[in-house]
Amino acid sequence: MLTILNVSQNHYIRGGSDRYFFTMAELLQKHGHNVIPFTAANPKNEHSEWEQYFPRAADFEKPKPIDLLRFLYSRDAVKSIQKLLDNTAVDIAHFHIYYGKLTASILGSLKKAGIPLIQTLHEYKLTCPVYSHLSNDVICEACEGKHFWRALPKRCNRGSLARTALSVTESYVSRQLGAVEKFDHFISVSHFLRKKMIQYGIPEEKISTVHNFADVSDITPNFSIGEYILYFGRVHRSKGILTLIEAAAPLKQVPLYIVGDGEAMPEVQETVEQNGCEHIRLLGFKQGDELQELILNSICTVLPSEWYENCPMSVLESFAYGKPVIGADIGGIPELIKDEVDGFLVPSSGTEALQEKLLWMFEHKVEAAEMGKAGRLKMEAEFNADIHYQKIFNIYEKFL
């Protein structure tokens, strides 16, 4: 039995990486390992017997000058990790998204203790100061994985020079503190992300691909014919939401449900109202049983992304519930969807192709249900919990 330090910025679910942080911990515990969370303190955190070790993080709601320093280097995090290591024996540390709140300041203490460091890469932080290879909603690789200063004139962080300067500074500081060399191994959640890391300097032998997973053992799929097409996720330009609305607007007979919220919502609402799109329903943010029911009763789901998606959980969850997916052929999405088998791949930003597939799904609901069965079989055979655990444990074993 191993004792694994599970490191992330949040001990509550804010996004997909947080969900993975919790589900991976459950999976490791199920296989008999002891899992210790180490995250930043936050009133939203789920209770943990280890929360006494959670350090204070930078406050970006009402930031003071000290918070800018904490974003770059956290003395509180260093003290907390050292206190934990003084009181507990740890075999391996598995990192997720940790920068910003915990910072790379904690890496030195762990390396001094001789603990192997593994990180699952959920985004492009190592090669892009704003983590996404997006600049003002357009794909950008100007920094080439190391020239982070090139983000400054482009104001890549929300169009703000000050925010971008802080992101650029943090990227250089974290590199100096060992964000690449202090790690023994990186786990990429897609082949696409792995290739991008290697392209920009991460040693090929230092990074493996392990796709995300969904535990389908307690998920009952619904293979009956659905009623509507469903988008669920962030309502953001980079997710292709405006392309989706443009494609769906003329298809008055095809009900489209949009579940989620985000900065593009005002634009989406205006477009829907101006075009009299009563067939497009904006349902807001949903989670838990409500979201599950919406997926179960859909014809298919759609992910028309326009950024380098990695291994989107929305695709895997759709398959788990027995629903096919229309996805853009960008980033790691083509690694999940087999065109014309468990869904369709369409060109990213391709309005006409997307419109064609939306209409096809609506007019061929029986065939769509068969595609959903293929997606569920794929989850059971390739993306299940046991396979995922074995792949992760095989990586651990190399460094123990």
mmCIF file of C-alpha atoms in Angstrom:
data_model
loop_
_atom_site.group_PDB
_atom_site.id
_atom_site.type_symbol
_atom_site.label_atom_id
_atom_site.label_comp_id
_atom_site.label_asym_id
_atom_site.label_seq_id
_atom_site.Cartn_x
_atom_site.Cartn_y
_atom_site.Cartn_z
ATOM 1 C CA MET A 1 0.000 0.000 0.000
ATOM 2 C CA LEU A 2 1.340 3.421 -0.992
ATOM 3 C CA THR A 3 0.826 6.762 0.695
ATOM 4 C CA ILE A 4 0.146 9.250 -2.095
ATOM 5 C CA LEU A 5 0.141 13.020 -1.631
ATOM 6 C CA ASN A 6 -2.598 14.315 -3.957
ATOM 7 C CA VAL A 7 -1.761 17.955 -4.740
ATOM 8 C CA SER A 8 -4.125 20.494 -6.314
ATOM 9 C CA GLN A 9 -5.259 24.068 -5.795
ATOM 10 C CA ASN A 10 -8.866 23.329 -4.730
ATOM 11 C CA HIS A 11 -10.522 20.909 -2.330
ATOM 12 C CA TYR A 12 -13.883 21.585 -3.950
ATOM 13 C CA ILE A 13 -15.103 21.066 -7.507
ATOM 14 C CA ARG A 14 -14.769 24.154 -9.645
ATOM 15 C CA GLY A 15 -13.779 22.528 -12.948
ATOM 16 C CA GLY A 16 -12.855 19.287 -14.684
ATOM 17 C CA SER A 17 -9.381 19.004 -13.130
ATOM 18 C CA ASP A 18 -10.919 19.295 -9.635
ATOM 19 C CA ARG A 19 -13.360 16.512 -10.449
ATOM 20 C CA TYR A 20 -10.482 14.344 -11.615
ATOM 21 C CA PHE A 21 -8.518 15.167 -8.424
ATOM 22 C CA PHE A 22 -11.365 13.700 -6.329
ATOM 23 C CA THR A 23 -12.223 10.733 -8.564
ATOM 24 C CA MET A 24 -8.576 9.701 -8.834
ATOM 25 C CA ALA A 25 -8.277 9.821 -5.037
ATOM 26 C CA GLU A 26 -11.342 7.577 -4.720
ATOM 27 C CA LEU A 27 -9.891 5.179 -7.299
ATOM 28 C CA LEU A 28 -6.548 4.930 -5.482
ATOM 29 C CA GLN A 29 -8.281 4.408 -2.126
ATOM 30 C CA LYS A 30 -10.460 1.700 -3.664
ATOM 31 C CA HIS A 31 -7.233 -0.144 -4.528
ATOM 32 C CA GLY A 32 -5.993 0.074 -0.944
ATOM 33 C CA HIS A 33 -3.742 3.118 -1.059
ATOM 34 C CA ASN A 34 -3.645 5.926 1.477
ATOM 35 C CA VAL A 35 -4.347 9.278 -0.211
ATOM 36 C CA ILE A 36 -3.518 12.590 1.494
ATOM 37 C CA PRO A 37 -4.909 15.769 -0.100
ATOM 38 C CA PHE A 38 -2.808 18.930 -0.104
ATOM 39 C CA THR A 39 -4.634 22.000 -1.401
ATOM 40 C CA ALA A 40 -5.069 25.669 -0.556
ATOM 41 C CA ALA A 41 -7.362 26.649 2.303
ATOM 42 C CA ASN A 42 -10.731 27.948 1.145
ATOM 43 C CA PRO A 43 -14.194 28.350 2.751
ATOM 44 C CA LYS A 44 -15.652 26.367 -0.183
ATOM 45 C CA ASN A 45 -13.446 23.343 0.538
ATOM 46 C CA GLU A 46 -14.970 19.979 1.333
ATOM 47 C CA HIS A 47 -14.024 18.860 4.826
ATOM 48 C CA SER A 48 -10.823 16.835 5.181
ATOM 49 C CA GLU A 49 -8.991 15.434 8.180
ATOM 50 C CA TRP A 50 -5.849 16.927 6.565
ATOM 51 C CA GLU A 51 -7.169 20.491 6.263
ATOM 52 C CA GLN A 52 -4.971 21.659 9.176
ATOM 53 C CA TYR A 53 -2.108 21.487 6.646
ATOM 54 C CA PHE A 54 -3.863 23.485 3.910
ATOM 55 C CA PRO A 55 -2.008 26.830 3.479
ATOM 56 C CA ARG A 56 -3.499 30.272 2.918
ATOM 57 C CA ALA A 57 -3.559 31.240 -0.764
ATOM 58 C CA ALA A 58 -3.346 34.544 -2.577
ATOM 59 C CA ASP A 59 -6.607 36.504 -2.378
ATOM 60 C CA PHE A 60 -7.679 37.686 -5.805
ATOM 61 C CA GLU A 61 -11.115 38.872 -4.724
ATOM 62 C CA LYS A 62 -9.613 41.787 -2.757
ATOM 63 C CA PRO A 63 -5.880 41.548 -3.521
ATOM 64 C CA LYS A 64 -3.204 43.374 -1.551
ATOM 65 C CA PRO A 65 0.463 43.699 -2.618
ATOM 66 C CA ILE A 66 1.299 40.621 -0.497
ATOM 67 C CA ASP A 67 -1.127 38.591 -2.632
ATOM 68 C CA LEU A 68 0.906 39.324 -5.771
ATOM 69 C CA LEU A 69 3.949 37.884 -4.005
ATOM 70 C CA ARG A 70 1.956 34.873 -2.762
ATOM 71 C CA PHE A 71 0.926 34.178 -6.352
ATOM 72 C CA LEU A 72 4.623 33.831 -7.249
ATOM 73 C CA TYR A 73 6.021 32.249 -4.074
ATOM 74 C CA SER A 74 4.028 31.070 -1.058
ATOM 75 C CA ARG A 75 5.894 30.949 2.268
ATOM 76 C CA ASP A 76 2.708 29.626 3.879
ATOM 77 C CA ALA A 77 2.662 26.693 1.434
ATOM 78 C CA VAL A 78 6.358 25.918 2.126
ATOM 79 C CA LYS A 79 5.759 25.898 5.896
ATOM 80 C CA SER A 80 2.622 23.756 5.516
ATOM 81 C CA ILE A 81 4.202 21.145 3.266
ATOM 82 C CA GLN A 82 7.217 20.894 5.557
ATOM 83 C CA LYS A 83 4.979 20.455 8.592
ATOM 84 C CA LEU A 84 3.055 17.688 6.818
ATOM 85 C CA LEU A 85 6.263 15.908 5.756
ATOM 86 C CA ASP A 86 7.638 16.138 9.315
ATOM 87 C CA ASN A 87 4.547 14.314 10.602
ATOM 88 C CA THR A 88 3.763 11.897 7.765
ATOM 89 C CA ALA A 89 5.690 9.513 5.516
ATOM 90 C CA VAL A 90 4.825 10.007 1.839
ATOM 91 C CA ASP A 91 5.797 7.580 -0.955
ATOM 92 C CA ILE A 92 4.902 9.664 -4.002
ATOM 93 C CA ALA A 93 3.400 13.097 -4.757
ATOM 94 C CA HIS A 94 0.888 13.374 -7.592
ATOM 95 C CA PHE A 95 0.274 16.969 -8.718
ATOM 96 C CA HIS A 96 -2.571 18.444 -10.738
ATOM 97 C CA ILE A 97 -3.147 22.221 -11.177
ATOM 98 C CA TYR A 98 -1.208 23.645 -8.223
ATOM 99 C CA TYR A 99 0.297 26.971 -9.361
ATOM 100 C CA GLY A 100 -1.194 30.300 -8.363
ATOM 101 C CA LYS A 101 -2.492 29.063 -5.012
ATOM 102 C CA LEU A 102 0.255 26.661 -3.844
ATOM 103 C CA THR A 103 3.017 27.750 -6.276
ATOM 104 C CA ALA A 104 6.184 25.933 -7.291
ATOM 105 C CA SER A 105 7.705 27.007 -3.952
ATOM 106 C CA ILE A 106 6.695 23.617 -2.465
ATOM 107 C CA LEU A 107 8.683 21.535 -4.959
ATOM 108 C CA GLY A 108 12.021 21.977 -3.178
ATOM 109 C CA SER A 109 10.796 20.539 0.143
ATOM 110 C CA LEU A 110 9.400 17.452 -1.562
ATOM 111 C CA LYS A 111 12.570 16.841 -3.576
ATOM 112 C CA LYS A 112 14.747 17.226 -0.460
ATOM 113 C CA ALA A 113 12.607 14.545 1.182
ATOM 114 C CA GLY A 114 13.368 12.222 -1.740
ATOM 115 C CA ILE A 115 9.732 11.974 -2.826
ATOM 116 C CA PRO A 116 9.089 11.250 -6.537
ATOM 117 C CA LEU A 117 7.019 13.988 -8.189
ATOM 118 C CA ILE A 118 4.435 13.181 -10.884
ATOM 119 C CA GLN A 119 2.114 15.740 -12.482
ATOM 120 C CA THR A 120 -0.993 15.211 -14.569
ATOM 121 C CA LEU A 121 -1.091 18.021 -17.141
ATOM 122 C CA HIS A 122 -4.672 19.184 -17.598
ATOM 123 C CA GLU A 123 -3.703 22.256 -19.687
ATOM 124 C CA TYR A 124 -0.770 24.010 -21.338
ATOM 125 C CA LYS A 125 0.752 25.822 -18.341
ATOM 126 C CA LEU A 126 4.297 24.595 -19.052
ATOM 127 C CA THR A 127 4.337 26.153 -22.521
ATOM 128 C CA CYS A 128 1.902 29.093 -22.294
ATOM 129 C CA PRO A 129 1.685 31.777 -19.579
ATOM 130 C CA VAL A 130 -2.133 31.831 -19.782
ATOM 131 C CA TYR A 131 -2.315 28.010 -19.883
ATOM 132 C CA SER A 132 -4.475 27.728 -23.008
ATOM 133 C CA HIS A 133 -2.482 28.695 -26.127
ATOM 134 C CA LEU A 134 -5.193 31.285 -26.665
ATOM 135 C CA SER A 135 -4.671 35.006 -27.108
ATOM 136 C CA ASN A 136 -7.855 37.066 -27.236
ATOM 137 C CA ASP A 137 -9.831 33.925 -28.145
ATOM 138 C CA VAL A 138 -7.507 33.033 -31.045
ATOM 139 C CA ILE A 139 -5.071 30.084 -30.967
ATOM 140 C CA CYS A 140 -1.545 31.340 -30.320
ATOM 141 C CA GLU A 141 1.871 29.698 -29.966
ATOM 142 C CA ALA A 142 3.972 32.881 -30.103
ATOM 143 C CA CYS A 143 5.840 32.104 -26.869
ATOM 144 C CA GLU A 144 7.153 28.825 -28.328
ATOM 145 C CA GLY A 145 7.111 27.230 -24.889
ATOM 146 C CA LYS A 146 9.721 29.507 -23.290
ATOM 147 C CA HIS A 147 9.694 33.107 -24.623
ATOM 148 C CA PHE A 148 6.874 34.067 -22.270
ATOM 149 C CA TRP A 149 7.546 37.822 -22.597
ATOM 150 C CA ARG A 150 5.964 37.655 -26.065
ATOM 151 C CA ALA A 151 2.566 37.526 -24.355
ATOM 152 C CA LEU A 152 2.984 41.112 -23.108
ATOM 153 C CA PRO A 153 2.299 43.075 -26.316
ATOM 154 C CA LYS A 154 -0.561 40.691 -27.125
ATOM 155 C CA ARG A 155 -2.093 41.190 -23.628
ATOM 156 C CA CYS A 156 -3.039 37.524 -23.595
ATOM 157 C CA ASN A 157 -4.591 37.503 -20.114
ATOM 158 C CA ARG A 158 -8.071 38.998 -20.608
ATOM 159 C CA GLY A 159 -6.661 41.888 -22.671
ATOM 160 C CA SER A 160 -4.965 43.319 -19.581
ATOM 161 C CA LEU A 161 -1.289 44.312 -19.594
ATOM 162 C CA ALA A 162 -1.082 44.080 -15.779
ATOM 163 C CA ARG A 163 -2.646 40.597 -15.640
ATOM 164 C CA THR A 164 -0.467 39.425 -18.515
ATOM 165 C CA ALA A 165 2.671 40.796 -16.836
ATOM 166 C CA LEU A 166 1.826 38.837 -13.674
ATOM 167 C CA SER A 167 1.202 35.641 -15.685
ATOM 168 C CA VAL A 168 4.492 36.081 -17.565
ATOM 169 C CA THR A 169 6.429 36.720 -14.335
ATOM 170 C CA GLU A 170 4.860 33.649 -12.712
ATOM 171 C CA SER A 171 5.815 31.489 -15.696
ATOM 172 C CA TYR A 172 9.475 32.499 -15.426
ATOM 173 C CA VAL A 173 9.538 32.170 -11.605
ATOM 174 C CA SER A 174 7.916 28.717 -11.623
ATOM 175 C CA ARG A 175 10.438 27.535 -14.228
ATOM 176 C CA GLN A 176 13.268 28.778 -11.982
ATOM 177 C CA LEU A 177 11.723 26.931 -9.018
ATOM 178 C CA GLY A 178 11.710 23.653 -10.957
ATOM 179 C CA ALA A 179 8.268 23.349 -12.594
ATOM 180 C CA VAL A 180 9.886 21.162 -15.275
ATOM 181 C CA GLU A 181 13.172 19.734 -13.993
ATOM 182 C CA LYS A 182 12.060 18.892 -10.444
ATOM 183 C CA PHE A 183 9.323 16.585 -11.740
ATOM 184 C CA ASP A 184 10.197 12.961 -12.384
ATOM 185 C CA HIS A 185 7.392 12.448 -14.875
ATOM 186 C CA PHE A 186 4.435 14.163 -16.492
ATOM 187 C CA ILE A 187 1.146 12.513 -17.450
ATOM 188 C CA SER A 188 -0.644 14.072 -20.410
ATOM 189 C CA VAL A 189 -4.398 13.562 -20.732
ATOM 190 C CA SER A 190 -4.160 13.466 -24.547
ATOM 191 C CA HIS A 191 -1.639 12.515 -27.212
ATOM 192 C CA PHE A 192 -2.125 16.002 -28.650
ATOM 193 C CA LEU A 193 -1.033 17.716 -25.433
ATOM 194 C CA ARG A 194 1.944 15.332 -25.117
ATOM 195 C CA LYS A 195 3.118 16.163 -28.637
ATOM 196 C CA LYS A 196 2.738 19.881 -27.946
ATOM 197 C CA MET A 197 4.853 19.601 -24.781
ATOM 198 C CA ILE A 198 7.565 17.664 -26.653
ATOM 199 C CA GLN A 199 7.457 20.173 -29.526
ATOM 200 C CA TYR A 200 8.319 22.933 -27.054
ATOM 201 C CA GLY A 201 11.074 21.230 -25.128
ATOM 202 C CA ILE A 202 9.715 18.737 -22.587
ATOM 203 C CA PRO A 203 11.874 15.570 -22.937
ATOM 204 C CA GLU A 204 9.937 12.861 -24.775
ATOM 205 C CA GLU A 205 10.823 10.162 -22.225
ATOM 206 C CA LYS A 206 9.553 12.372 -19.396
ATOM 207 C CA ILE A 207 5.898 12.422 -20.483
ATOM 208 C CA SER A 208 3.283 9.680 -21.042
ATOM 209 C CA THR A 209 -0.343 9.811 -22.158
ATOM 210 C CA VAL A 210 -3.098 8.547 -19.877
ATOM 211 C CA HIS A 211 -6.533 9.720 -20.998
ATOM 212 C CA ASN A 212 -9.170 10.659 -18.443
ATOM 213 C CA PHE A 213 -11.708 8.042 -17.394
ATOM 214 C CA ALA A 214 -15.249 7.683 -16.115
ATOM 215 C CA ASP A 215 -16.344 4.949 -13.731
ATOM 216 C CA VAL A 216 -19.286 3.498 -15.664
ATOM 217 C CA SER A 217 -19.961 0.689 -13.172
ATOM 218 C CA ASP A 218 -22.677 2.744 -11.445
ATOM 219 C CA ILE A 219 -23.935 4.627 -14.528
ATOM 220 C CA THR A 220 -27.025 3.218 -16.273
ATOM 221 C CA PRO A 221 -27.062 4.345 -19.913
ATOM 222 C CA ASN A 222 -30.194 5.304 -21.818
ATOM 223 C CA PHE A 223 -30.254 3.933 -25.369
ATOM 224 C CA SER A 224 -33.795 5.078 -26.117
ATOM 225 C CA ILE A 225 -34.426 7.800 -28.685
ATOM 226 C CA GLY A 226 -33.738 11.291 -27.372
ATOM 227 C CA GLU A 227 -35.663 14.515 -27.786
ATOM 228 C CA TYR A 228 -33.074 17.282 -28.266
ATOM 229 C CA ILE A 229 -29.404 18.010 -28.923
ATOM 230 C CA LEU A 230 -27.430 19.089 -25.855
ATOM 231 C CA TYR A 231 -24.446 21.330 -25.265
ATOM 232 C CA PHE A 232 -23.113 21.363 -21.712
ATOM 233 C CA GLY A 233 -20.031 23.182 -20.520
ATOM 234 C CA ARG A 234 -18.595 26.668 -20.332
ATOM 235 C CA VAL A 235 -20.385 29.249 -22.467
ATOM 236 C CA HIS A 236 -17.229 30.736 -23.913
ATOM 237 C CA ARG A 237 -16.143 31.769 -27.400
ATOM 238 C CA SER A 238 -13.261 29.265 -27.355
ATOM 239 C CA LYS A 239 -15.771 26.427 -26.870
ATOM 240 C CA GLY A 240 -17.296 27.283 -30.261
ATOM 241 C CA ILE A 241 -20.589 28.329 -28.694
ATOM 242 C CA LEU A 242 -21.205 31.192 -31.165
ATOM 243 C CA THR A 243 -20.489 28.879 -34.113
ATOM 244 C CA LEU A 244 -22.982 26.417 -32.623
ATOM 245 C CA ILE A 245 -25.696 29.082 -32.309
ATOM 246 C CA GLU A 246 -25.034 30.227 -35.884
ATOM 247 C CA ALA A 247 -25.287 26.636 -37.156
ATOM 248 C CA ALA A 248 -28.425 25.842 -35.151
ATOM 249 C CA ALA A 249 -30.327 29.102 -35.704
ATOM 250 C CA PRO A 250 -31.915 28.155 -39.072
ATOM 251 C CA LEU A 251 -32.791 24.625 -37.897
ATOM 252 C CA LYS A 252 -36.076 25.621 -36.266
ATOM 253 C CA GLN A 253 -37.243 22.003 -36.093
ATOM 254 C CA VAL A 254 -34.171 20.856 -34.108
ATOM 255 C CA PRO A 255 -34.399 21.560 -30.345
ATOM 256 C CA LEU A 256 -31.017 22.616 -28.907
ATOM 257 C CA TYR A 257 -30.467 22.883 -25.155
ATOM 258 C CA ILE A 258 -27.533 24.964 -23.887
ATOM 259 C CA VAL A 259 -26.480 24.086 -20.336
ATOM 260 C CA GLY A 260 -23.826 26.185 -18.630
ATOM 261 C CA ASP A 261 -22.779 29.758 -18.089
ATOM 262 C CA GLY A 262 -19.863 31.982 -18.995
ATOM 263 C CA GLU A 263 -18.694 35.255 -20.439
ATOM 264 C CA ALA A 264 -20.237 34.676 -23.884
ATOM 265 C CA MET A 265 -23.746 34.238 -22.454
ATOM 266 C CA PRO A 266 -24.905 37.851 -23.114
ATOM 267 C CA GLU A 267 -23.881 37.511 -26.777
ATOM 268 C CA VAL A 268 -25.592 34.119 -27.026
ATOM 269 C CA GLN A 269 -28.806 35.478 -25.471
ATOM 270 C CA GLU A 270 -28.844 38.458 -27.841
ATOM 271 C CA THR A 271 -28.339 36.254 -30.924
ATOM 272 C CA VAL A 272 -31.057 33.826 -29.836
ATOM 273 C CA GLU A 273 -33.553 36.663 -29.197
ATOM 274 C CA GLN A 274 -32.777 38.622 -32.361
ATOM 275 C CA ASN A 275 -33.212 35.552 -34.552
ATOM 276 C CA GLY A 276 -36.378 34.342 -32.836
ATOM 277 C CA CYS A 277 -34.723 31.031 -31.955
ATOM 278 C CA GLU A 278 -37.409 29.547 -29.724
ATOM 279 C CA HIS A 279 -35.960 26.088 -30.441
ATOM 280 C CA ILE A 280 -32.737 27.049 -28.633
ATOM 281 C CA ARG A 281 -33.226 26.869 -24.858
ATOM 282 C CA LEU A 282 -30.700 28.466 -22.507
ATOM 283 C CA LEU A 283 -30.983 26.490 -19.271
ATOM 284 C CA GLY A 284 -28.100 27.986 -17.259
ATOM 285 C CA PHE A 285 -25.708 26.075 -15.041
ATOM 286 C CA LYS A 286 -26.778 22.566 -14.005
ATOM 287 C CA GLN A 287 -25.032 19.795 -12.115
ATOM 288 C CA GLY A 288 -25.697 16.493 -10.377
ATOM 289 C CA ASP A 289 -29.010 14.740 -11.045
ATOM 290 C CA GLU A 290 -30.376 17.605 -13.156
ATOM 291 C CA LEU A 291 -27.454 17.469 -15.577
ATOM 292 C CA GLN A 292 -27.544 13.680 -15.629
ATOM 293 C CA GLU A 293 -31.214 13.687 -16.672
ATOM 294 C CA LEU A 294 -30.521 16.190 -19.435
ATOM 295 C CA ILE A 295 -27.755 14.011 -20.869
ATOM 296 C CA LEU A 296 -29.812 10.805 -20.549
ATOM 297 C CA ASN A 297 -32.746 12.229 -22.516
ATOM 298 C CA SER A 298 -30.745 13.846 -25.320
ATOM 299 C CA ILE A 299 -30.318 12.594 -28.891
ATOM 300 C CA CYS A 300 -26.629 13.439 -28.711
ATOM 301 C CA THR A 301 -24.312 16.049 -27.259
ATOM 302 C CA VAL A 302 -22.162 18.540 -29.147
ATOM 303 C CA LEU A 303 -18.703 20.004 -28.471
ATOM 304 C CA PRO A 304 -17.775 22.445 -31.275
ATOM 305 C CA SER A 305 -14.537 23.696 -29.671
ATOM 306 C CA GLU A 306 -12.197 26.233 -31.235
ATOM 307 C CA TRP A 307 -9.248 25.765 -28.883
ATOM 308 C CA TYR A 308 -6.859 22.895 -28.134
ATOM 309 C CA GLU A 309 -9.184 20.741 -26.023
ATOM 310 C CA ASN A 310 -7.303 17.988 -24.222
ATOM 311 C CA CYS A 311 -9.505 15.121 -22.997
ATOM 312 C CA PRO A 312 -12.887 16.754 -22.370
ATOM 313 C CA MET A 313 -14.924 14.957 -19.725
ATOM 314 C CA SER A 314 -18.125 16.009 -21.512
ATOM 315 C CA VAL A 315 -17.330 13.526 -24.312
ATOM 316 C CA LEU A 316 -16.557 10.663 -21.932
ATOM 317 C CA GLU A 317 -19.637 11.408 -19.792
ATOM 318 C CA SER A 318 -21.856 11.472 -22.875
ATOM 319 C CA PHE A 319 -20.557 8.058 -23.950
ATOM 320 C CA ALA A 320 -20.997 6.739 -20.399
ATOM 321 C CA TYR A 321 -24.687 7.672 -20.530
ATOM 322 C CA GLY A 322 -25.051 6.089 -23.984
ATOM 323 C CA LYS A 323 -25.084 9.244 -26.094
ATOM 324 C CA PRO A 324 -23.044 9.964 -29.247
ATOM 325 C CA VAL A 325 -21.095 13.207 -29.642
ATOM 326 C CA ILE A 326 -20.610 15.698 -32.465
ATOM 327 C CA GLY A 327 -17.132 17.085 -31.826
ATOM 328 C CA ALA A 328 -14.712 19.473 -33.510
ATOM 329 C CA ASP A 329 -11.579 17.938 -35.008
ATOM 330 C CA ILE A 330 -9.220 19.916 -32.775
ATOM 331 C CA GLY A 331 -6.835 19.090 -29.926
ATOM 332 C CA GLY A 332 -7.517 15.749 -28.260
ATOM 333 C CA ILE A 333 -11.170 15.429 -29.350
ATOM 334 C CA PRO A 334 -10.392 13.163 -32.364
ATOM 335 C CA GLU A 335 -8.683 10.749 -29.944
ATOM 336 C CA LEU A 336 -12.063 10.133 -28.282
ATOM 337 C CA ILE A 337 -14.626 10.193 -31.108
ATOM 338 C CA LYS A 338 -14.527 7.704 -34.001
ATOM 339 C CA ASP A 339 -16.209 9.471 -36.902
ATOM 340 C CA GLU A 340 -19.505 7.877 -37.997
ATOM 341 C CA VAL A 341 -19.191 5.180 -35.295
ATOM 342 C CA ASP A 342 -19.874 6.851 -31.931
ATOM 343 C CA GLY A 343 -20.400 10.363 -33.240
ATOM 344 C CA PHE A 344 -19.158 12.795 -35.850
ATOM 345 C CA LEU A 345 -16.041 14.901 -36.231
ATOM 346 C CA VAL A 346 -16.544 18.272 -37.914
ATOM 347 C CA PRO A 347 -14.023 20.985 -38.811
ATOM 348 C CA SER A 348 -13.437 23.413 -35.954
ATOM 349 C CA SER A 349 -15.266 26.702 -36.773
ATOM 350 C CA GLY A 350 -17.018 24.905 -39.642
ATOM 351 C CA THR A 351 -20.591 26.203 -39.435
ATOM 352 C CA GLU A 352 -21.999 24.365 -42.483
ATOM 353 C CA ALA A 353 -20.576 20.953 -41.535
ATOM 354 C CA LEU A 354 -21.806 21.357 -37.973
ATOM 355 C CA GLN A 355 -25.274 22.358 -39.187
ATOM 356 C CA GLU A 356 -25.371 19.290 -41.442
ATOM 357 C CA LYS A 357 -24.537 16.910 -38.565
ATOM 358 C CA LEU A 358 -27.001 18.547 -36.157
ATOM 359 C CA LEU A 359 -29.753 17.985 -38.721
ATOM 360 C CA TRP A 360 -28.578 14.407 -39.420
ATOM 361 C CA MET A 361 -28.742 13.476 -35.744
ATOM 362 C CA PHE A 362 -32.263 14.876 -35.453
ATOM 363 C CA GLU A 363 -33.479 13.100 -38.598
ATOM 364 C CA HIS A 364 -31.749 9.777 -37.790
ATOM 365 C CA LYS A 365 -32.555 9.257 -34.121
ATOM 366 C CA VAL A 366 -32.507 5.456 -34.349
ATOM 367 C CA GLU A 367 -29.016 5.484 -35.883
ATOM 368 C CA ALA A 368 -27.972 8.041 -33.269
ATOM 369 C CA ALA A 369 -29.072 5.649 -30.517
ATOM 370 C CA GLU A 370 -26.903 2.908 -32.087
ATOM 371 C CA MET A 371 -23.957 5.313 -32.084
ATOM 372 C CA GLY A 372 -24.624 5.885 -28.387
ATOM 373 C CA LYS A 373 -24.310 2.145 -27.765
ATOM 374 C CA ALA A 374 -20.910 2.172 -29.504
ATOM 375 C CA GLY A 375 -19.797 5.046 -27.280
ATOM 376 C CA ARG A 376 -20.818 3.181 -24.136
ATOM 377 C CA LEU A 377 -18.947 0.053 -25.280
ATOM 378 C CA LYS A 378 -15.857 2.202 -25.853
ATOM 379 C CA MET A 379 -16.056 3.503 -22.279
ATOM 380 C CA GLU A 380 -16.311 -0.021 -20.900
ATOM 381 C CA ALA A 381 -13.402 -1.302 -23.004
ATOM 382 C CA GLU A 382 -10.967 1.638 -23.124
ATOM 383 C CA PHE A 383 -11.766 4.376 -20.609
ATOM 384 C CA ASN A 384 -12.890 2.467 -17.520
ATOM 385 C CA ALA A 385 -11.598 2.922 -13.974
ATOM 386 C CA ASP A 386 -9.611 -0.318 -13.717
ATOM 387 C CA ILE A 387 -7.646 0.349 -16.899
ATOM 388 C CA HIS A 388 -6.975 3.910 -15.747
ATOM 389 C CA TYR A 389 -5.728 2.764 -12.343
ATOM 390 C CA GLN A 390 -3.352 0.233 -13.887
ATOM 391 C CA LYS A 391 -1.857 2.846 -16.224
ATOM 392 C CA ILE A 392 -1.319 5.308 -13.358
ATOM 393 C CA PHE A 393 0.122 2.663 -11.037
ATOM 394 C CA ASN A 394 2.508 1.440 -13.753
ATOM 395 C CA ILE A 395 3.941 4.975 -13.893
ATOM 396 C CA TYR A 396 4.237 5.176 -10.108
ATOM 397 C CA GLU A 397 6.160 1.890 -9.999
ATOM 398 C CA LYS A 398 8.896 3.265 -12.253
ATOM 399 C CA PHE A 399 9.840 5.880 -9.643
ATOM 400 C CA LEU A 400 9.461 4.001 -6.372
#
